[in-house]
mmCIF file of C-alpha atoms and ligand atoms in Angstrom:
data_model
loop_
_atom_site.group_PDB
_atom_site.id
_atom_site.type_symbol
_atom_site.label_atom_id
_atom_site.label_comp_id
_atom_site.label_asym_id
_atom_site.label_seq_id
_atom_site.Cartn_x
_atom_site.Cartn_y
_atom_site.Cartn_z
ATOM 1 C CA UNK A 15 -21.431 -176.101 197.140
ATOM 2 C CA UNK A 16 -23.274 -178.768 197.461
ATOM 3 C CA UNK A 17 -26.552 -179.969 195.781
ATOM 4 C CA UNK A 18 -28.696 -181.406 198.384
ATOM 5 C CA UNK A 19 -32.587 -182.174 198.846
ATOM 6 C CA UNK A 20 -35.598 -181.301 196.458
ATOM 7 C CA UNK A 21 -37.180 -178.920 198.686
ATOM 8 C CA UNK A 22 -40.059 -177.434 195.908
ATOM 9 C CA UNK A 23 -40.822 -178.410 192.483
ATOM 10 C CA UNK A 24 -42.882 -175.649 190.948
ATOM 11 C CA UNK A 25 -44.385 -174.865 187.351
ATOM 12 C CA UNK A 26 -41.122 -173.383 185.961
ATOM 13 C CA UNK A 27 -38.511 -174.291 188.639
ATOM 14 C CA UNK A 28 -36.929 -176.744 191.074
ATOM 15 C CA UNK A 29 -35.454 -175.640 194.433
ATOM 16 C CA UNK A 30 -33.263 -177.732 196.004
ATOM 17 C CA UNK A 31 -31.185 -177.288 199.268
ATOM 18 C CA UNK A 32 -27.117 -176.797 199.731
ATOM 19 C CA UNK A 33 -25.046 -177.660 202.352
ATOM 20 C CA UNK A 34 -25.028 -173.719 203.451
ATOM 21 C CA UNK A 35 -28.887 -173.749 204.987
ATOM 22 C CA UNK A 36 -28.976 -170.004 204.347
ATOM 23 C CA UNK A 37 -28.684 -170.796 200.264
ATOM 24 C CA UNK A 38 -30.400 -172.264 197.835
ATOM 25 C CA UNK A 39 -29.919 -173.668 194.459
ATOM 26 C CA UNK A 40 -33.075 -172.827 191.606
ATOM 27 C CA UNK A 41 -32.813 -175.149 188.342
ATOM 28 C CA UNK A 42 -34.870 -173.269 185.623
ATOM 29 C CA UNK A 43 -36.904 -176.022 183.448
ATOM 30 C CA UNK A 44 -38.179 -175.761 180.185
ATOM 31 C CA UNK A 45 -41.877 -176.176 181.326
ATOM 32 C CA UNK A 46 -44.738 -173.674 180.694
ATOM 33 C CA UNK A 47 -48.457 -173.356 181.705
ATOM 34 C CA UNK A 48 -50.934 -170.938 181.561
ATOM 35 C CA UNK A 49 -54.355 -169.772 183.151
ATOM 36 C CA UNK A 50 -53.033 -171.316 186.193
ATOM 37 C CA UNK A 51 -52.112 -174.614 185.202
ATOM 38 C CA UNK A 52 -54.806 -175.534 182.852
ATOM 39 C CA UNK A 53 -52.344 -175.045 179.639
ATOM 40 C CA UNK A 54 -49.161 -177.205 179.896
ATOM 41 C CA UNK A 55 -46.267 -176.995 177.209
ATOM 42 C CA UNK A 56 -42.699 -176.904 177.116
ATOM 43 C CA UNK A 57 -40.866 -174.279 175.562
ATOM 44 C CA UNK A 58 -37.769 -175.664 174.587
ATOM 45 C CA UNK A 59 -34.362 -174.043 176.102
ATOM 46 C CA UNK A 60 -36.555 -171.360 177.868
ATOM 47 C CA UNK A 61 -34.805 -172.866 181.153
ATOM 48 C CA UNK A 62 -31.277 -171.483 179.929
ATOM 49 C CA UNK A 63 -32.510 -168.444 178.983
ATOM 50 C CA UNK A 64 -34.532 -167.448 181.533
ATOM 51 C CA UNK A 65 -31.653 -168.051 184.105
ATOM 52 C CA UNK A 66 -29.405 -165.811 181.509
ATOM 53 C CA UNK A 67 -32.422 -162.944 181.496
ATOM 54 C CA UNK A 68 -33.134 -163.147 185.474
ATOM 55 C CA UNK A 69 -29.081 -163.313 185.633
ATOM 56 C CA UNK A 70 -28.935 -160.765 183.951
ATOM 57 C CA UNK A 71 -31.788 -158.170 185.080
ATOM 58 C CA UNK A 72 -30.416 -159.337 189.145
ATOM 59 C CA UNK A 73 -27.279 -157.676 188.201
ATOM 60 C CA UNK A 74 -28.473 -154.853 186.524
ATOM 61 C CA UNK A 75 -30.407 -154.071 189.877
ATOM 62 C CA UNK A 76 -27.898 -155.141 192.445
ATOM 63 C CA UNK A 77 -25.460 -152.326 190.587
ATOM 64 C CA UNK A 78 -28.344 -149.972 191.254
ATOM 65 C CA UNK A 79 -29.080 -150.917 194.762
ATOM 66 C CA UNK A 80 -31.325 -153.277 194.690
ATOM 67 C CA UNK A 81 -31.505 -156.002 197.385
ATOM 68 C CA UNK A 82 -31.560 -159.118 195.272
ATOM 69 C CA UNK A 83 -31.391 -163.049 196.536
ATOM 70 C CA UNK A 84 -29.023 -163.686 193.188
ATOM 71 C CA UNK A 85 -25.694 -164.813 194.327
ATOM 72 C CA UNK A 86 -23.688 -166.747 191.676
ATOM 73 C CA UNK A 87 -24.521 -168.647 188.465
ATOM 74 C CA UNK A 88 -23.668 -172.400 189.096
ATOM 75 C CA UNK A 89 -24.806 -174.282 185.566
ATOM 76 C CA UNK A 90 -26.591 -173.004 181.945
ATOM 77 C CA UNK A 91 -29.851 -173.755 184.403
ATOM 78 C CA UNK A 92 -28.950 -173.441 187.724
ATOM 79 C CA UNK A 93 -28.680 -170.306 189.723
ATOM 80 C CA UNK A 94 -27.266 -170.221 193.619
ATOM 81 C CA UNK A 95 -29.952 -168.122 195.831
ATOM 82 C CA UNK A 96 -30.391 -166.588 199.579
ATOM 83 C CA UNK A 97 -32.683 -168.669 200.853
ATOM 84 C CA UNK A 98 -35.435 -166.454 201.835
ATOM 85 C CA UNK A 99 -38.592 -166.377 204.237
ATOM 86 C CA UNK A 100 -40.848 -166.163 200.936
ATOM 87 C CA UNK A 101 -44.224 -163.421 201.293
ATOM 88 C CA UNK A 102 -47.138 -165.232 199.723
ATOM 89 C CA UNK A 103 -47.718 -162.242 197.141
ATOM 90 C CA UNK A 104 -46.993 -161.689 193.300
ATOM 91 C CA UNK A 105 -46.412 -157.747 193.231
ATOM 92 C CA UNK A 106 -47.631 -156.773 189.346
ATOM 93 C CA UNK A 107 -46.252 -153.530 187.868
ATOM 94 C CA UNK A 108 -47.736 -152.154 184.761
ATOM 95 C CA UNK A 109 -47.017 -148.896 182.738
ATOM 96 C CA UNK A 110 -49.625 -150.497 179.658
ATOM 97 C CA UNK A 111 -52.977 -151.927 179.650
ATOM 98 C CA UNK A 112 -52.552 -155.764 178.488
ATOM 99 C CA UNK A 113 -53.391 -159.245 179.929
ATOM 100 C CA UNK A 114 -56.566 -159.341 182.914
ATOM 101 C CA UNK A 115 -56.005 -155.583 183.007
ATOM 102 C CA UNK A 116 -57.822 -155.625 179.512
ATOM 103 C CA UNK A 117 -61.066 -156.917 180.970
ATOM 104 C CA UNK A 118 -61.462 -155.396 184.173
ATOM 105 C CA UNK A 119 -61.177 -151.797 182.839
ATOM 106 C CA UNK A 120 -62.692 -152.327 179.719
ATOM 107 C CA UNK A 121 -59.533 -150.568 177.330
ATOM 108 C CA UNK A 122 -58.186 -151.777 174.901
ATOM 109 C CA UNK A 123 -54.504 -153.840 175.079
ATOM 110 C CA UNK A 124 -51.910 -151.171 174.503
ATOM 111 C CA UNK A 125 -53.174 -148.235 176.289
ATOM 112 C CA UNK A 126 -50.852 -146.576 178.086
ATOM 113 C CA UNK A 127 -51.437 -145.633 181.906
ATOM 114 C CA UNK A 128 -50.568 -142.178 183.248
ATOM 115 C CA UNK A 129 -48.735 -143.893 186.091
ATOM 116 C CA UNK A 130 -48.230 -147.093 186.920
ATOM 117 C CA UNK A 131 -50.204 -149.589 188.772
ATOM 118 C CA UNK A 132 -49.567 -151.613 191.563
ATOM 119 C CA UNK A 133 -51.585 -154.998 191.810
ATOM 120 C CA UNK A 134 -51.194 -157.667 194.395
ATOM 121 C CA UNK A 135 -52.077 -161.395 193.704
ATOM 122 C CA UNK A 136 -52.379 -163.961 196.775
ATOM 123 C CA UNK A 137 -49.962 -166.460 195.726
ATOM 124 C CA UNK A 138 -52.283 -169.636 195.749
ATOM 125 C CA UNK A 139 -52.529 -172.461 193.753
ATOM 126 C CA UNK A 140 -55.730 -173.658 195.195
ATOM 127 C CA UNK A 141 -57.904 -170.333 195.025
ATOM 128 C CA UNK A 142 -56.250 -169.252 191.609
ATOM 129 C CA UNK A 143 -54.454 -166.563 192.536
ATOM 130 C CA UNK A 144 -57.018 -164.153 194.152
ATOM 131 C CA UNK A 145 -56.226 -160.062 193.439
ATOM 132 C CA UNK A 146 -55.696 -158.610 196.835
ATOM 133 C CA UNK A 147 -55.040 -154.986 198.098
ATOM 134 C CA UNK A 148 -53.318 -153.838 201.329
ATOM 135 C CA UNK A 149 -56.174 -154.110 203.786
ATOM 136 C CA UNK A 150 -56.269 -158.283 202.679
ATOM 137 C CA UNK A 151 -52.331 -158.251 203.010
ATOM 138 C CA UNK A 152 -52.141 -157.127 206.838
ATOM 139 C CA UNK A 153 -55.465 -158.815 208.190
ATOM 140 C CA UNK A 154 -54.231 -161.991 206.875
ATOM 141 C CA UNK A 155 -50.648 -160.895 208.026
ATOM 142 C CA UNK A 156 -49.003 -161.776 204.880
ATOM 143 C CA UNK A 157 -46.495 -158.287 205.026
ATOM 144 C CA UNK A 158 -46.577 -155.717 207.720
ATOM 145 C CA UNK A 159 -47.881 -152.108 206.208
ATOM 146 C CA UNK A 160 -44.147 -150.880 206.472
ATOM 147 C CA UNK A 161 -43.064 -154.116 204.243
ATOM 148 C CA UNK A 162 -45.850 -153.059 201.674
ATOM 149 C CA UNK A 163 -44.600 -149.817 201.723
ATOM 150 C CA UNK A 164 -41.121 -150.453 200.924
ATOM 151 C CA UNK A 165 -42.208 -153.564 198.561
ATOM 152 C CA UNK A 166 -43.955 -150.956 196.747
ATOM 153 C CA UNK A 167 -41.163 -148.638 197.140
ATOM 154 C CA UNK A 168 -38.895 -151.191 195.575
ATOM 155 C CA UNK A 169 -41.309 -152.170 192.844
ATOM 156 C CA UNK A 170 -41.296 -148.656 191.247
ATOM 157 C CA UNK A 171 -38.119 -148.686 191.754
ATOM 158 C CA UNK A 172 -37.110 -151.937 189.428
ATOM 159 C CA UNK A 173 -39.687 -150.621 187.494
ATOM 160 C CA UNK A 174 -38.123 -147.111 186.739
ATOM 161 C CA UNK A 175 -34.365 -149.013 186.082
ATOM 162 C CA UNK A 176 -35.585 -151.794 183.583
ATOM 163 C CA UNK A 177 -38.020 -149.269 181.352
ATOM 164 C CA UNK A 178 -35.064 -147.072 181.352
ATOM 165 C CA UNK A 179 -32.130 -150.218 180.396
ATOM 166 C CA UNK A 180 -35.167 -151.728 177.586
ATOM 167 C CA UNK A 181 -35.854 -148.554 176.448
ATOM 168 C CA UNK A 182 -32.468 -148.765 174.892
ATOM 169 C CA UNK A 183 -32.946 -152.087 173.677
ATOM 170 C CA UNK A 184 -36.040 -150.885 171.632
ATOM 171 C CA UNK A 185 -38.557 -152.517 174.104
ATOM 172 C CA UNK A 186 -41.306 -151.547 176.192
ATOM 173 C CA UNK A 187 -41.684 -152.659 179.679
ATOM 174 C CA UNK A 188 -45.757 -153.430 179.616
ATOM 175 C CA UNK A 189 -46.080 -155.401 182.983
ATOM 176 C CA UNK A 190 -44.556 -157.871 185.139
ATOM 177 C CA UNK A 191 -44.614 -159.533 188.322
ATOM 178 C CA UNK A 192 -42.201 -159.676 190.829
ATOM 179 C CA UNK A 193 -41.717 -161.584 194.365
ATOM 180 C CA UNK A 194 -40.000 -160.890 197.868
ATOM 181 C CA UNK A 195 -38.923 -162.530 201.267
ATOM 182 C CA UNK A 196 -37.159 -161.851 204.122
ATOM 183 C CA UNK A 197 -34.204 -163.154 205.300
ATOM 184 C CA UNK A 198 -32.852 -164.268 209.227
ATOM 185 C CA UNK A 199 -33.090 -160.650 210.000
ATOM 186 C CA UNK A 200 -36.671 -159.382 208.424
ATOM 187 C CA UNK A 201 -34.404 -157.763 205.455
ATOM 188 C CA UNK A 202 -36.553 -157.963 202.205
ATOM 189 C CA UNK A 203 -35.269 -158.918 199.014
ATOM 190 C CA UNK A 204 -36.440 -158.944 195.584
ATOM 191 C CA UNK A 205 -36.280 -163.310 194.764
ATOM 192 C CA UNK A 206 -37.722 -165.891 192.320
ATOM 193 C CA UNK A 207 -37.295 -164.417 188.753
ATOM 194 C CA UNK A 208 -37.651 -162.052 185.874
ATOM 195 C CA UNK A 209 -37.930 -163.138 182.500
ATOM 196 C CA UNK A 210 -40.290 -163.267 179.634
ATOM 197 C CA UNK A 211 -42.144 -165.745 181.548
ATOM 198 C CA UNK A 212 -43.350 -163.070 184.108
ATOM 199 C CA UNK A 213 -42.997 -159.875 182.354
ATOM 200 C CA UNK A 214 -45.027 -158.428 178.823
ATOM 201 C CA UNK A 215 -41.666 -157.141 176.661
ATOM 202 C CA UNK A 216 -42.877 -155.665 173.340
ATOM 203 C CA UNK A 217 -40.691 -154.197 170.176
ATOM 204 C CA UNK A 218 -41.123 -150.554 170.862
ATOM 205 C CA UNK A 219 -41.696 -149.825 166.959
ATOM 206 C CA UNK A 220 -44.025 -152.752 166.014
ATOM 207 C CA UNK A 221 -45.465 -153.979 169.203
ATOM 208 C CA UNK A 222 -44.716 -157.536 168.748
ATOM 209 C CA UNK A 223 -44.585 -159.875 171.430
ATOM 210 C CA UNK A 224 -41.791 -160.659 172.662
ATOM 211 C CA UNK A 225 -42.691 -162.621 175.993
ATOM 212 C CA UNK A 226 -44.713 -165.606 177.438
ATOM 213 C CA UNK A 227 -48.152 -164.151 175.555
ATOM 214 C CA UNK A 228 -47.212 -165.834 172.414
ATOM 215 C CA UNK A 229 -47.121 -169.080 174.516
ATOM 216 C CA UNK A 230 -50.370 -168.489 176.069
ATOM 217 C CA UNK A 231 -51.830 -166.809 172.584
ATOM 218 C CA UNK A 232 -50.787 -169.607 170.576
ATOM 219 C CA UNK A 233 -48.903 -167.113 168.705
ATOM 220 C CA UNK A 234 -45.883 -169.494 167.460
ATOM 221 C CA UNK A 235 -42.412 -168.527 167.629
ATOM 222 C CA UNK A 236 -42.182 -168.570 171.540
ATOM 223 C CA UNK A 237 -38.661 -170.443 171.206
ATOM 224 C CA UNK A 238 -37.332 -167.417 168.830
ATOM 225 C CA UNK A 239 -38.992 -164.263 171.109
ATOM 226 C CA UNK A 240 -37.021 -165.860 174.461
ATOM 227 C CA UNK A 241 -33.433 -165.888 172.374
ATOM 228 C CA UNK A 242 -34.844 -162.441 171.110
ATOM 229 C CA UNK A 243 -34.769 -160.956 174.286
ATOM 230 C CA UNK A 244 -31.929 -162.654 175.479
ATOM 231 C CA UNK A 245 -29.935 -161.110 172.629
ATOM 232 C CA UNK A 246 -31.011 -157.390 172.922
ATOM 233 C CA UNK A 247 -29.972 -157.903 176.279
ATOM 234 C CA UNK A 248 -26.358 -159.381 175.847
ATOM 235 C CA UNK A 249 -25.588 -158.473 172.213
HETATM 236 P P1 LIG B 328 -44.560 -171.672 191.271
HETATM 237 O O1 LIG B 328 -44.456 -171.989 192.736
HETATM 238 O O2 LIG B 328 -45.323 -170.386 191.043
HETATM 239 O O3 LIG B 328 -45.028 -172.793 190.432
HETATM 240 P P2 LIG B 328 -41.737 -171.823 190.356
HETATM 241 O O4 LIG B 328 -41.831 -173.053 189.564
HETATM 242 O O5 LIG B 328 -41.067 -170.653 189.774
HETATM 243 O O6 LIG B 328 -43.109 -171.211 190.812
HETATM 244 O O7 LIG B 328 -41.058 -172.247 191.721
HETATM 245 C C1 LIG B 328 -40.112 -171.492 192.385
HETATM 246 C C2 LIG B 328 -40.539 -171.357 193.843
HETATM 247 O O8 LIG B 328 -39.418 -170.862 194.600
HETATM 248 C C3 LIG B 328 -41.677 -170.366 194.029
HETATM 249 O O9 LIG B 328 -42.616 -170.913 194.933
HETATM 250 C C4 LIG B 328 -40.996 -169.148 194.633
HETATM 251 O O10 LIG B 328 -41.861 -168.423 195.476
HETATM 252 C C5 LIG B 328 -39.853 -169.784 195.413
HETATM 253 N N1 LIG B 328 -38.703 -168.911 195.631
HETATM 254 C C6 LIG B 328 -38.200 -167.968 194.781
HETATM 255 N N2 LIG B 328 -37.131 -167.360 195.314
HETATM 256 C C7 LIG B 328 -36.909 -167.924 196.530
HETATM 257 C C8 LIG B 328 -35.948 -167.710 197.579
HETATM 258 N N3 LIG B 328 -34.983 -166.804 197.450
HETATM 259 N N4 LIG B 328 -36.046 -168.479 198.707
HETATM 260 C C9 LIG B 328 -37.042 -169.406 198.820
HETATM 261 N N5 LIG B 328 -37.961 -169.657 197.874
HETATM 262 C C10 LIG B 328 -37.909 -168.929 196.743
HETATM 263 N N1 LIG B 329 -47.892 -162.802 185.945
HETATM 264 C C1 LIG B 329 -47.068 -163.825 186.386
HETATM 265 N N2 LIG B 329 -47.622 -164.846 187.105
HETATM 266 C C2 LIG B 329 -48.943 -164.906 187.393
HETATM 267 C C3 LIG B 329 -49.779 -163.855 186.935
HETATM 268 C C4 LIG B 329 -49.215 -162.822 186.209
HETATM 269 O O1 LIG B 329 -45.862 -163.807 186.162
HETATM 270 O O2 LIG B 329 -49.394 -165.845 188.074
HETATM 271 C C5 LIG B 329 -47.313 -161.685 185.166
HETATM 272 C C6 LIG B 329 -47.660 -161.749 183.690
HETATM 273 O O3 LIG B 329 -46.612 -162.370 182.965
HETATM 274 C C7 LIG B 329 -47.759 -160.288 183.313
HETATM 275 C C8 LIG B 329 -48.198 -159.577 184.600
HETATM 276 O O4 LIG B 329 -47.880 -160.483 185.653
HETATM 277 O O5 LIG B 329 -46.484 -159.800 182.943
HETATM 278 C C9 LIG B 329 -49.650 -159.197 184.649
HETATM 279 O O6 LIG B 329 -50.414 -160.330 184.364
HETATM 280 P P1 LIG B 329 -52.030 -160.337 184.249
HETATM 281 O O7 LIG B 329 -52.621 -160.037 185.581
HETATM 282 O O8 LIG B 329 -52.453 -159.501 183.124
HETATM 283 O O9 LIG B 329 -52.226 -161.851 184.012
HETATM 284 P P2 LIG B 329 -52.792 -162.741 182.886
HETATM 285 O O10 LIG B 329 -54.169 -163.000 183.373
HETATM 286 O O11 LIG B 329 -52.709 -162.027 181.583
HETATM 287 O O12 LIG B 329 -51.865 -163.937 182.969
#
């Protein structure tokens, strides 16, 4: 393989192009931001780790079926993808009231939901990331209604495997985010990442935070709740 072109530069990762056009290679930086860009930091070795975690969860989910765009790890940062057709959505799960969620219904963080929720999020820079529902997503053609069905189909789905694999790690799945695309042939698959960055992890006994919230709290100890993870994952 090899590495070719800067195609994207993004918050937490660079994509650059391969000789094979149907693959791409993602190198996972050590930048963070919040509230859409207006908090900037750098959490140091988060890139390693969060291409360990979202190595780690891909495989998880590709043993349980899961169409993922993971296909080998190349370097401590770099991970080889399918190059994907990518939907302009961010899919949010959540089993626990936390985060915006807090606001808009008015309960306190913590409160756990009867069923989870489904959320979609336009995936735009330049409007911040407006919340959407399915009647926005096909009259702006962004997914067809069978692609929301089986995005949301597949959602639950990683949903139901990683509360069930934390679970035994002592941790509770609050939320997270997740994004698709399509490859040559209109086949969706799960792509980007999933790591403390994009998903609320919290000790199961003591509720501690264990995700990016302590960057975007100014909690301290972001650096130690990333290896944290990593190691009730791996060890
Ligand atoms: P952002 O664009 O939100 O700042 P990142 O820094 O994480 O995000 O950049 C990674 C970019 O790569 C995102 O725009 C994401 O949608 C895109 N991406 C993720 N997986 C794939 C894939 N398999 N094929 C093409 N693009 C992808
Ligand atoms: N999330 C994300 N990227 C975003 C917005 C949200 O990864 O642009 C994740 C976030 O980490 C959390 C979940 O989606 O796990 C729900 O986030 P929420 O809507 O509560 O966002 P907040 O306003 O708290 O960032």
């Amino acid at each position: 393989m090899i590495k070719g072109n800067l195609l994207y530069e993004g918050k937490a990762k660079c994509v650059y192009e391969t000789d094979n056009p149907n693959e791409l290679l993602v190198y996972f930086k050590d930048d963070a931001t919040a509230g859409n860009g207006a908090k900037h930091g750098t959490i140091q070795d988060k890139g390693i780790i969060n291409n360990k975690i979202s190595t780690y969860f891909f495989k998880l989910l590709k043993d349980r079926g899961i169409k993922t765009h993971f296909l080998e790890t190349v370097s401590k940062r770099e991970m080889l993808i399918r190059r994907l057709d990518m939907i302009k959505l961010e899919i949010i799960v959540r089993n626990i009231v936390a985060g915006s969620l807090v606001k808009r219904l008015g309960l306190p963080e913590g409160t756990p939901l009867a069923a989870p929720i489904i959320e979609y999020d336009y995936k735009s820079d330049e409007l911040g990331d407006p919340m959407l529902n399915r009647w926005h997503i096909m009259a702006l053609k962004l997914a067809s209604i069978d692609e929301i069905n089986e995005i949301e189909h597949i959602s639950l789905s990683v949903n139901a495997i990683m509360r069930e694999l934390l679970k035994a790690k002592n941790v509770e799945l609050v939320d997270f985010k997740l994004e698709f695309g399509r490859d040559k042939d209109g086949t969706i698959f799960l792509a980007d990442e999933i790591s403390p960055d994009n998903c609320r992890f919290w000790d199961a006994d003591t509720h501690e935070k264990l995700d990016k919230d302590r960057f975007r709290q100014d909690l301290g100890g972001v650096e130690e709740a990333y290896q944290e993870m990593l190691n009730r994952l791996t060890m």
